[in-house]
């Protein structure tokens, strides 16, 4: 099944809901970075969070999520756009922290103390930026807290994954529910109660429940309209041309020293792990292009 997201709104117009399955893209991105299971869970949740945030943007807009903590994972960076493209990486992919009960310790890996920063490129001069302290460091609650505190939108976020013993991602996905202003506190309470009652999201995903089925459970008893269904996929905006422009911007002196000391340059894209190699003649050409 390909990854996709469904966005709905209640018939009364006071609650919006999103749900997505991201198994394919989480799997691909984690494979590219060679993440160990706890790092896979953390990055997977953040990637799903990115796709949910991206689905609330207008065409051409972008969002970046930066989770930074005092744990061994150090940080999680995710970028998503309004077309359903997402990419991301973690500070240290080889983190595998376990809780005493044997479950993956995402909060311990990221660290209990830290910040979540959300930056949105809305096509304005300056990006919109909001920061909150990490709340649970389990990724989903931290995003919900950001939405409530920084954007003043009462929201519930669920992010989950099911990772096999061999480390492969069997299922990943998530949901987001938001009260639409003017906020009706009763509606918010009702939704929160329904989330409490629902089976764990990881179980639903592992049972191959679709985004539509997850939304049906969340909105049971609340009539709604489906607004959109969109495909989600991993995509990185890096290219050889872009890397060349970065190298050129380093200046003649830097490029000449790469030429003399290393006889070339190798650049790896942090987001996708793609390697770009430049030999001596490439560097000569780039040096000639420095203004
Ligand atoms: Zn890349």
Coordinates of C-alpha atoms and ligand atoms in Angstrom, one line a residue:
X1 CA 0.0 0.0 0.0
X2 CA 1.4 3.4 -0.9
X3 CA 1.6 6.1 1.8
X4 CA -1.2 8.6 1.9
X5 CA -3.0 11.1 4.0
X6 CA -6.7 11.9 4.4
X7 CA -8.0 15.2 5.6
X8 CA -11.6 15.7 6.8
X9 CA -13.7 18.3 8.5
X10 CA -16.8 17.8 10.7
X11 CA -20.1 18.8 9.0
X12 CA -20.5 21.5 11.7
X13 CA -17.1 22.8 10.6
X14 CA -15.7 22.9 14.1
X15 CA -13.2 20.1 14.0
X16 CA -10.7 19.0 11.4
X17 CA -9.0 15.6 11.3
X18 CA -6.0 14.2 9.5
X19 CA -4.7 10.6 9.4
X20 CA -2.0 9.1 7.4
X21 CA 0.0 5.9 6.8
X22 CA 3.7 6.5 6.3
X23 CA 5.2 3.0 6.4
X24 CA 6.9 3.2 3.0
X25 CA 8.6 6.6 3.4
X26 CA 9.6 5.9 7.1
X27 CA 11.1 2.6 5.9
X28 CA 13.0 4.2 3.0
X29 CA 14.4 7.1 5.0
X30 CA 15.4 5.0 8.0
X31 CA 17.2 2.5 5.6
X32 CA 19.1 5.4 4.0
X33 CA 20.4 6.5 7.4
X34 CA 20.9 3.0 8.8
X35 CA 19.0 3.8 12.0
X36 CA 18.8 1.4 14.9
X37 CA 15.2 0.6 16.2
X38 CA 14.9 3.4 18.8
X39 CA 16.3 6.0 16.3
X40 CA 13.9 4.5 13.7
X41 CA 10.9 5.0 16.0
X42 CA 11.9 8.6 16.8
X43 CA 12.6 9.6 13.2
X44 CA 9.5 7.8 12.0
X45 CA 7.2 9.7 14.4
X46 CA 8.8 13.0 13.5
X47 CA 8.5 12.2 9.7
X48 CA 4.8 11.4 10.2
X49 CA 4.4 14.6 12.2
X50 CA 6.0 16.5 9.3
X51 CA 3.6 15.1 6.8
X52 CA 0.6 16.0 9.0
X53 CA 1.9 19.6 9.4
X54 CA 2.7 19.8 5.7
X55 CA -0.9 18.9 4.9
X56 CA -2.1 22.0 6.6
X57 CA 0.0 24.3 4.4
X58 CA -1.0 26.1 1.2
X59 CA 0.6 25.3 -2.1
X60 CA 4.3 26.1 -2.2
X61 CA 4.7 26.5 1.5
X62 CA 7.2 24.4 3.6
X63 CA 7.5 23.4 7.2
X64 CA 10.5 22.3 9.3
X65 CA 10.4 20.5 12.6
X66 CA 13.5 20.5 14.8
X67 CA 13.5 18.4 18.0
X68 CA 16.6 19.0 20.1
X69 CA 17.2 17.2 23.3
X70 CA 19.9 16.3 25.8
X71 CA 19.8 12.6 25.0
X72 CA 22.2 10.5 22.7
X73 CA 20.0 11.1 19.7
X74 CA 20.8 14.8 20.0
X75 CA 18.3 16.1 17.4
X76 CA 15.7 15.1 14.8
X77 CA 15.2 17.3 11.8
X78 CA 12.3 17.0 9.4
X79 CA 11.2 19.0 6.4
X80 CA 7.9 18.6 4.6
X81 CA 6.0 20.5 1.9
X82 CA 2.4 21.0 0.8
X83 CA 2.8 18.4 -1.9
X84 CA 3.3 15.5 0.5
X85 CA 7.1 15.3 0.2
X86 CA 9.1 14.8 3.3
X87 CA 12.7 14.2 4.3
X88 CA 14.6 14.0 7.6
X89 CA 17.5 12.8 9.7
X90 CA 18.6 12.3 13.3
X91 CA 21.8 13.5 15.0
X92 CA 23.0 9.9 15.7
X93 CA 21.3 7.1 13.8
X94 CA 22.9 4.4 15.9
X95 CA 21.0 5.0 19.1
X96 CA 19.1 2.1 20.6
X97 CA 17.8 2.9 24.1
X98 CA 15.4 0.5 25.7
X99 CA 13.1 1.1 28.7
X100 CA 13.1 -1.3 31.6
X101 CA 10.0 -3.0 30.1
X102 CA 11.9 -3.7 26.9
X103 CA 10.0 -1.1 24.8
X104 CA 11.9 1.4 22.6
X105 CA 12.8 4.4 24.8
X106 CA 12.2 7.3 22.4
X107 CA 12.0 9.9 25.2
X108 CA 15.3 8.6 26.7
X109 CA 17.0 8.7 23.3
X110 CA 15.9 12.2 22.5
X111 CA 16.4 13.4 26.1
X112 CA 13.8 14.8 28.6
X113 CA 15.1 18.3 28.4
X114 CA 15.1 20.2 25.2
X115 CA 13.1 22.1 22.6
X116 CA 10.8 21.7 19.6
X117 CA 11.1 24.4 17.0
X118 CA 8.7 24.6 14.1
X119 CA 9.6 26.9 11.2
X120 CA 7.2 27.6 8.4
X121 CA 8.2 29.1 5.1
X122 CA 4.9 30.7 4.1
X123 CA 6.5 32.6 1.2
X124 CA 6.9 35.8 3.3
X125 CA 10.2 37.6 3.9
X126 CA 10.9 35.9 7.2
X127 CA 9.8 32.3 8.1
X128 CA 7.3 32.0 10.9
X129 CA 9.0 30.3 13.9
X130 CA 7.7 29.0 17.2
X131 CA 9.5 27.1 20.0
X132 CA 8.3 25.1 23.0
X133 CA 10.1 23.1 25.6
X134 CA 9.9 19.3 25.2
X135 CA 7.0 18.0 27.2
X136 CA 7.2 14.2 27.1
X137 CA 9.9 13.8 24.4
X138 CA 7.7 11.1 22.8
X139 CA 7.3 13.4 19.7
X140 CA 3.5 13.4 19.4
X141 CA 2.6 15.2 22.7
X142 CA 5.4 17.7 22.1
X143 CA 3.9 18.7 18.7
X144 CA 0.4 18.9 20.3
X145 CA 1.8 21.2 23.0
X146 CA 3.5 23.4 20.3
X147 CA 0.1 23.7 18.5
X148 CA -1.7 24.6 21.7
X149 CA 0.9 27.0 23.1
X150 CA 2.4 28.5 20.0
X151 CA -0.4 28.5 17.5
X152 CA -3.3 28.6 20.1
X153 CA -5.0 25.6 18.3
X154 CA -6.4 22.9 20.7
X155 CA -5.0 19.8 19.1
X156 CA -4.4 16.1 19.7
X157 CA -1.7 14.2 17.9
X158 CA -1.1 10.5 17.7
X159 CA 2.1 9.1 16.1
X160 CA 3.1 5.5 16.1
X161 CA 5.1 2.7 14.5
X162 CA 5.4 -1.0 14.7
X163 CA 9.0 -2.2 14.3
X164 CA 9.8 -5.9 13.9
X165 CA 12.5 -7.6 15.9
X166 CA 14.9 -7.4 12.9
X167 CA 14.4 -3.6 12.9
X168 CA 12.2 -3.4 9.8
X169 CA 9.3 -0.9 9.9
X170 CA 6.1 -3.0 9.7
X171 CA 3.8 0.0 10.0
X172 CA 4.0 3.7 10.7
X173 CA 1.4 6.5 10.7
X174 CA -0.5 9.0 12.7
X175 CA -3.4 11.4 13.2
X176 CA -4.1 14.9 14.2
X177 CA -7.3 16.4 15.4
X178 CA -7.8 20.2 15.7
X179 CA -10.6 22.3 17.0
X180 CA -11.4 25.0 14.5
X181 CA -12.0 28.5 16.0
X182 CA -14.3 29.6 17.5
X183 CA -13.4 26.7 19.8
X184 CA -16.2 24.8 21.5
X185 CA -14.7 23.3 24.7
X186 CA -17.3 20.6 24.7
X187 CA -16.3 19.3 21.3
X188 CA -12.6 19.3 22.4
X189 CA -13.5 17.2 25.5
X190 CA -15.6 14.8 23.5
X191 CA -12.7 14.2 21.1
X192 CA -10.2 13.7 23.9
X193 CA -12.5 11.1 25.4
X194 CA -12.7 9.2 22.1
X195 CA -8.9 9.1 21.8
X196 CA -8.7 7.6 25.3
X197 CA -11.2 4.9 24.3
X198 CA -9.6 4.0 21.0
X199 CA -7.3 1.0 20.7
X200 CA -3.6 2.0 20.6
X201 CA -2.6 3.5 17.3
X202 CA 0.3 1.2 16.8
X203 CA -2.1 -1.8 16.9
X204 CA -4.5 -0.1 14.4
X205 CA -1.5 0.5 12.0
X206 CA -0.2 -3.0 12.5
X207 CA -3.7 -4.4 11.6
X208 CA -3.3 -2.4 8.3
X209 CA -6.1 0.0 9.2
X210 CA -6.3 2.7 6.5
X211 CA -6.3 6.5 7.3
X212 CA -10.1 6.5 6.4
X213 CA -10.7 3.7 9.0
X214 CA -8.7 5.5 11.7
X215 CA -10.7 8.7 11.1
X216 CA -13.9 6.7 11.3
X217 CA -12.9 5.5 14.7
X218 CA -11.9 9.0 15.9
X219 CA -15.0 10.7 14.5
X220 CA -17.5 8.0 15.4
X221 CA -20.8 9.7 15.9
X222 CA -19.6 13.0 14.4
X223 CA -20.7 13.5 10.7
X224 CA -17.9 14.7 8.5
X225 CA -16.8 15.4 4.9
X226 CA -13.6 14.1 3.3
X227 CA -11.8 17.2 2.0
X228 CA -8.7 15.5 0.4
X229 CA -6.7 12.4 -0.1
X230 CA -3.0 12.9 -0.9
X231 CA -0.1 10.7 -1.6
X232 CA 3.0 11.0 0.6
X233 CA 6.5 10.2 -0.4
X234 CA 10.2 10.7 0.5
X235 CA 11.8 13.4 -1.6
X236 CA 15.1 15.3 -1.1
X237 CA 15.7 18.6 -2.8
X238 CA 19.5 18.0 -3.0
X239 CA 21.2 17.8 -6.4
X240 CA 24.7 18.0 -7.8
X241 CA 24.0 21.5 -9.0
X242 CA 23.0 22.7 -5.5
X243 CA 26.0 21.1 -3.9
X244 CA 28.2 22.8 -6.6
X245 CA 26.7 26.2 -5.7
X246 CA 27.5 25.6 -2.0
X247 CA 31.1 24.7 -2.9
X248 CA 31.5 27.7 -5.2
X249 CA 30.2 29.9 -2.3
X250 CA 33.1 28.7 -0.2
X251 CA 35.5 30.8 -2.3
X252 CA 38.7 30.2 -4.3
X253 CA 41.0 29.7 -1.3
X254 CA 39.0 27.0 0.3
X255 CA 38.5 25.2 -3.0
X256 CA 42.2 25.4 -3.9
X257 CA 43.1 23.9 -0.5
X258 CA 40.6 21.0 -1.1
X259 CA 42.3 20.5 -4.5
X260 CA 45.9 20.5 -3.0
X261 CA 45.3 18.6 0.2
X262 CA 42.5 16.1 -0.7
X263 CA 42.7 16.1 -4.5
X264 CA 38.9 16.4 -4.6
X265 CA 35.9 16.8 -2.4
X266 CA 33.2 14.5 -1.2
X267 CA 29.9 15.9 0.1
X268 CA 27.1 13.9 1.7
X269 CA 23.6 15.2 1.9
X270 CA 22.5 15.1 5.6
X271 CA 18.9 14.6 4.7
X272 CA 19.1 11.7 2.3
X273 CA 22.6 10.3 2.7
X274 CA 23.4 10.8 -1.1
X275 CA 27.1 11.1 -1.8
X276 CA 28.4 13.6 -4.3
X277 CA 32.1 13.3 -5.3
X278 CA 34.1 16.0 -7.0
X279 CA 37.6 15.2 -8.5
X280 CA 40.4 17.7 -9.3
X281 CA 39.1 18.7 -12.7
X282 CA 35.6 19.3 -11.1
X283 CA 37.3 21.6 -8.5
X284 CA 39.2 23.4 -11.2
X285 CA 35.9 24.1 -13.0
X286 CA 34.3 25.3 -9.8
X287 CA 37.3 27.6 -8.9
X288 CA 36.9 29.2 -12.4
X289 CA 33.2 29.9 -11.6
X290 CA 34.0 31.8 -8.3
X291 CA 33.2 35.4 -8.9
Ligands
LIG1 ZN1 19.5 14.9 -0.2

